[in-house]
Short mmCIF file of C-alpha atoms in Angstrom, two decimals:
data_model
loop_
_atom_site.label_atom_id
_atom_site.label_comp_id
_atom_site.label_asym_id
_atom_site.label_seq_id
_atom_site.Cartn_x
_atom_site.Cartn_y
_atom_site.Cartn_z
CA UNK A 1 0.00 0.00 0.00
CA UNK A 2 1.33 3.27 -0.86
CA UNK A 3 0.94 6.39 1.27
CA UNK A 4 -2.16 7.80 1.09
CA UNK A 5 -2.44 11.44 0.26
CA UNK A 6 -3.15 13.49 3.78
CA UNK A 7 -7.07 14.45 3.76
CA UNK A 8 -10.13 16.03 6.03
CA UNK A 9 -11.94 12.70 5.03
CA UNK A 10 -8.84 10.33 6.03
CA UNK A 11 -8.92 7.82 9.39
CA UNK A 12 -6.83 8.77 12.30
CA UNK A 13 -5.59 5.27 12.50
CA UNK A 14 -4.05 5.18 8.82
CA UNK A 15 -3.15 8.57 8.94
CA UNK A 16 -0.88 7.50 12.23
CA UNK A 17 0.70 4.66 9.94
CA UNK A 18 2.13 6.98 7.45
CA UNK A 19 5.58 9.41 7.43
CA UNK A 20 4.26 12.67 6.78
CA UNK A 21 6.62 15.76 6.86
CA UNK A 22 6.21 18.42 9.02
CA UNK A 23 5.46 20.75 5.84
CA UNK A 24 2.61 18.44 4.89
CA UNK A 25 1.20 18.85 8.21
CA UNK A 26 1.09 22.21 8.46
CA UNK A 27 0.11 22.65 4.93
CA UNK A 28 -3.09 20.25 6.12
CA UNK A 29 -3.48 22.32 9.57
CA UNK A 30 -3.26 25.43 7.71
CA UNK A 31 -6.43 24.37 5.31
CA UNK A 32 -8.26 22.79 7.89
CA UNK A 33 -7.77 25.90 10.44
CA UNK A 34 -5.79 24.12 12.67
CA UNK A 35 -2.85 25.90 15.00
CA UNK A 36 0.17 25.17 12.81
CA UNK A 37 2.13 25.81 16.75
CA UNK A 38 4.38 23.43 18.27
CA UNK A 39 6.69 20.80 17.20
CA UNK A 40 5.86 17.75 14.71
CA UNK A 41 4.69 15.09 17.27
CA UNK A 42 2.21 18.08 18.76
CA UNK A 43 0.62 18.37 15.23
CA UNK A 44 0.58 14.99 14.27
CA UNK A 45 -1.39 14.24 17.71
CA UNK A 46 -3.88 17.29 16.81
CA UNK A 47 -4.45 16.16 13.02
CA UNK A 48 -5.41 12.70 14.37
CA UNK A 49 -7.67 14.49 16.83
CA UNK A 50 -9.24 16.65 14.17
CA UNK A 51 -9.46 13.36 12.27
CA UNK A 52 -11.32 10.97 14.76
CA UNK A 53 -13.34 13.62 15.92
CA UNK A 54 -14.02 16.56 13.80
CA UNK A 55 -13.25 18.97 16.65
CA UNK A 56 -10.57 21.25 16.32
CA UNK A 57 -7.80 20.70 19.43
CA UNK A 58 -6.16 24.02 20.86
CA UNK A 59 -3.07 24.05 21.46
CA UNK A 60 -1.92 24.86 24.67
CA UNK A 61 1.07 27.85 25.31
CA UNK A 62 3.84 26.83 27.23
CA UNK A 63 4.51 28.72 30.10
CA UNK A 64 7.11 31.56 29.64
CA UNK A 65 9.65 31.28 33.08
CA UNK A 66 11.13 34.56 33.78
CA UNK A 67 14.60 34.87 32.85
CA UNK A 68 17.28 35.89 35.27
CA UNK A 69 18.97 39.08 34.68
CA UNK A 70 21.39 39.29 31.62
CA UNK A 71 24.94 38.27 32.27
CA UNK A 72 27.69 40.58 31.52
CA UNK A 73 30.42 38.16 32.74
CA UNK A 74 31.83 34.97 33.90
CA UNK A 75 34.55 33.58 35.59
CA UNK A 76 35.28 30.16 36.91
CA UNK A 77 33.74 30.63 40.74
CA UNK A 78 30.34 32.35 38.73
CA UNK A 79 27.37 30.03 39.58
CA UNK A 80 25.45 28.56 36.51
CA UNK A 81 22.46 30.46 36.97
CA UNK A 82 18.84 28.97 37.23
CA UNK A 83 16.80 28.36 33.56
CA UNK A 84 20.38 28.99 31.48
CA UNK A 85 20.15 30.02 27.63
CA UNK A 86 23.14 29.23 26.10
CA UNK A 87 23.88 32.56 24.83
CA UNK A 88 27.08 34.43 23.54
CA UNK A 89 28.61 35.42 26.64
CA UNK A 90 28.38 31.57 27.40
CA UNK A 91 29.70 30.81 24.23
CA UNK A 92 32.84 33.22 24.83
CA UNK A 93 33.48 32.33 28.48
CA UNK A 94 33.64 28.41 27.81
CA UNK A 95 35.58 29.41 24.52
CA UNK A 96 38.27 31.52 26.44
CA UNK A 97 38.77 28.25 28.92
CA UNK A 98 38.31 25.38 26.70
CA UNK A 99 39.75 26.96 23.63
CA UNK A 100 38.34 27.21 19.80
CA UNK A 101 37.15 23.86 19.54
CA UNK A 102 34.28 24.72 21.98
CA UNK A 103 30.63 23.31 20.55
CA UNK A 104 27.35 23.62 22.67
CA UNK A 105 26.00 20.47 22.14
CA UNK A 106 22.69 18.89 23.84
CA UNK A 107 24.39 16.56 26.23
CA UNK A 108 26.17 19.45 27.53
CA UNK A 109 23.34 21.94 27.52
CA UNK A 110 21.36 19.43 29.36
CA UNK A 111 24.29 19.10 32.15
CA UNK A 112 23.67 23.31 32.50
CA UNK A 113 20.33 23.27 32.57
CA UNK A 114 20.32 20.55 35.63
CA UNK A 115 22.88 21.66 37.64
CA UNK A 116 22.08 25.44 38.34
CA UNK A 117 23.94 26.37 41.14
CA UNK A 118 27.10 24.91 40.42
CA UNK A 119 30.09 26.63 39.28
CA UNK A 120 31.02 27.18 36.04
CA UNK A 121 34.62 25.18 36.95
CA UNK A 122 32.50 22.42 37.16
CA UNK A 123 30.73 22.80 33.95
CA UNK A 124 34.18 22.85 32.23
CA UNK A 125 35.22 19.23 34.06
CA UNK A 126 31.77 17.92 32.62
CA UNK A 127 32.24 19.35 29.49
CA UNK A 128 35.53 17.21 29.11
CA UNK A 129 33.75 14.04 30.45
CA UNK A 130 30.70 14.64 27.90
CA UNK A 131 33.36 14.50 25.18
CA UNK A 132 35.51 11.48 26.50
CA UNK A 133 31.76 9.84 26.71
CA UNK A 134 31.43 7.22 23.30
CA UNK A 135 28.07 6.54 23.80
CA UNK A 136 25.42 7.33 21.53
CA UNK A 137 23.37 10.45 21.68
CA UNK A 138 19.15 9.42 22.36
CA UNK A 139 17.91 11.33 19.02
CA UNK A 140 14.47 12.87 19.56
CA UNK A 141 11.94 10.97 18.55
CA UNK A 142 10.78 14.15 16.46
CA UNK A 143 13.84 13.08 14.40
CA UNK A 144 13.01 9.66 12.80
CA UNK A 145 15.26 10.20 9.68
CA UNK A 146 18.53 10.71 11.84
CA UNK A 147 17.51 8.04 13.72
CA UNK A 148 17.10 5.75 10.64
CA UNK A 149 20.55 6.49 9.19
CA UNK A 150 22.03 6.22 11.95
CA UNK A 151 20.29 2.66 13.01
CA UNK A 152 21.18 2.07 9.17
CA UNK A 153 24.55 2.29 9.36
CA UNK A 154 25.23 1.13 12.74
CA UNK A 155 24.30 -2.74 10.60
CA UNK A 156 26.02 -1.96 7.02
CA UNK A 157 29.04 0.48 7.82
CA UNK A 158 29.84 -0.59 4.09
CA UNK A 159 27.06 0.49 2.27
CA UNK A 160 26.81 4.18 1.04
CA UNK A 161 24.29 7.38 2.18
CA UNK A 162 22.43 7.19 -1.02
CA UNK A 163 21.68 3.47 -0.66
CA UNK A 164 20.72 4.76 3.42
CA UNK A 165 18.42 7.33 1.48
CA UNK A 166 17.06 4.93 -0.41
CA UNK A 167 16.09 2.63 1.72
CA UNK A 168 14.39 5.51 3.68
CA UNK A 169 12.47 6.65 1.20
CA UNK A 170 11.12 3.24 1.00
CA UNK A 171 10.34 3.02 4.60
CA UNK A 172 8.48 5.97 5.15
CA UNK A 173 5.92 5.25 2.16
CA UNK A 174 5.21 2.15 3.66
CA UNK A 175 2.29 1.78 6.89
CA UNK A 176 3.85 0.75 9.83
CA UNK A 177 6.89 2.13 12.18
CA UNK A 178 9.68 4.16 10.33
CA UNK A 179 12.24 2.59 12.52
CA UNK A 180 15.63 0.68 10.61
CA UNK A 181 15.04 -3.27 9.88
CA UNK A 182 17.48 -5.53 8.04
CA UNK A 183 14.65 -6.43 5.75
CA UNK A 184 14.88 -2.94 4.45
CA UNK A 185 17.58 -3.36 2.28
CA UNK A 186 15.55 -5.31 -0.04
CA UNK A 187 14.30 -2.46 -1.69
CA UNK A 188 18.13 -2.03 -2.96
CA UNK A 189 18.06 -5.52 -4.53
CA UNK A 190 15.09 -4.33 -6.68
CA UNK A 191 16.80 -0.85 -8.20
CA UNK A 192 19.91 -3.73 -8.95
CA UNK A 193 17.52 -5.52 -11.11
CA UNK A 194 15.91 -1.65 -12.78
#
């Protein structure tokens, strides 16, 4: 079964089946007056709303937290303050004691954002341990393609990224989960024979 085309008239349940991207759904959301607000797994759950019941879901604001006042500068005793944005006086600080290499990335971010109250020397030790950790980074699950390639190649490190495109095409045309399976690569046996 090829994927169905997204419409007012479709059931939640094969709707729910189907890859759609996030364009799609807001192009749908956008012609059925729905809020177009929030990430992709929010508007999936309120077309299949709209589409089991008829009724048009709201969707709910997230609560604004007040920021702390702005920073002007940071040393290594400076507590990580409560509800931290990364922003460029971060980015400086951690550059002038780390060096150039310096990347926010979202294990690290996370370590900030649960240890407020800390110091900032601390943040540099986990910074180095965050690096020296090898294993894997959980991928959202708003981000089923990365997870795919990367699930891909984790079982055919000699295969190529167009054959992993391929194959991911495939998968998200198909009903069903849009997670890697060996059994996926026989859709690259059948452009061999094309």
């Amino acid at each position: 079964m090829n994927r169905p085309e997204l419409e007012k008239n479709m059931n939640a349940e094969l709707f729910l089946k189907f890859y759609y991207l996030k364009a799609e759904l807001i192009d749908f959301c956008r012609v059925n007056k729905l809020s177009t607000q929030g990430d992709k797994i929010e508007i999936t759950d309120r077309i299949a709303y709209f589409l089991r019941t008829g009724k048009r879901k709201r969707h709910i604001k997230k609560r604004v937290v007040q920021r702390t006042p702005t920073l002007t500068e940071l040393n290594l005793n400076s507590v990580i303050e409560e509800n931290i944005k990364c922003s460029e006086i971060h980015r400086v600080f951690f550059k002038s004691q780390i060096g150039p290499t310096f990347r926010f990335n979202v294990k690290f971010q996370n370590w900030l954002k649960e240890n407020s109250g800390e110091k900032y020397s601390d943040a540099i030790k986990a910074y180095q341990d965050i690096l020296n950790d090898k294993t894997p980074t959980k991928i959202g699950k708003q981000f089923e393609y990365n997870t795919y390639i990367r699930d891909f190649f984790k079982d055919n490190k000699n295969l190529t990224l167009q054959q992993a495109i391929a194959c991911w095409k495939f998968k998200k045309s198909q009903p069903g989960n849009n997670n890697y399976e060996q059994g996926d690569l026989e859709i690259l046996n059948v452009f061999k024979k094309s």
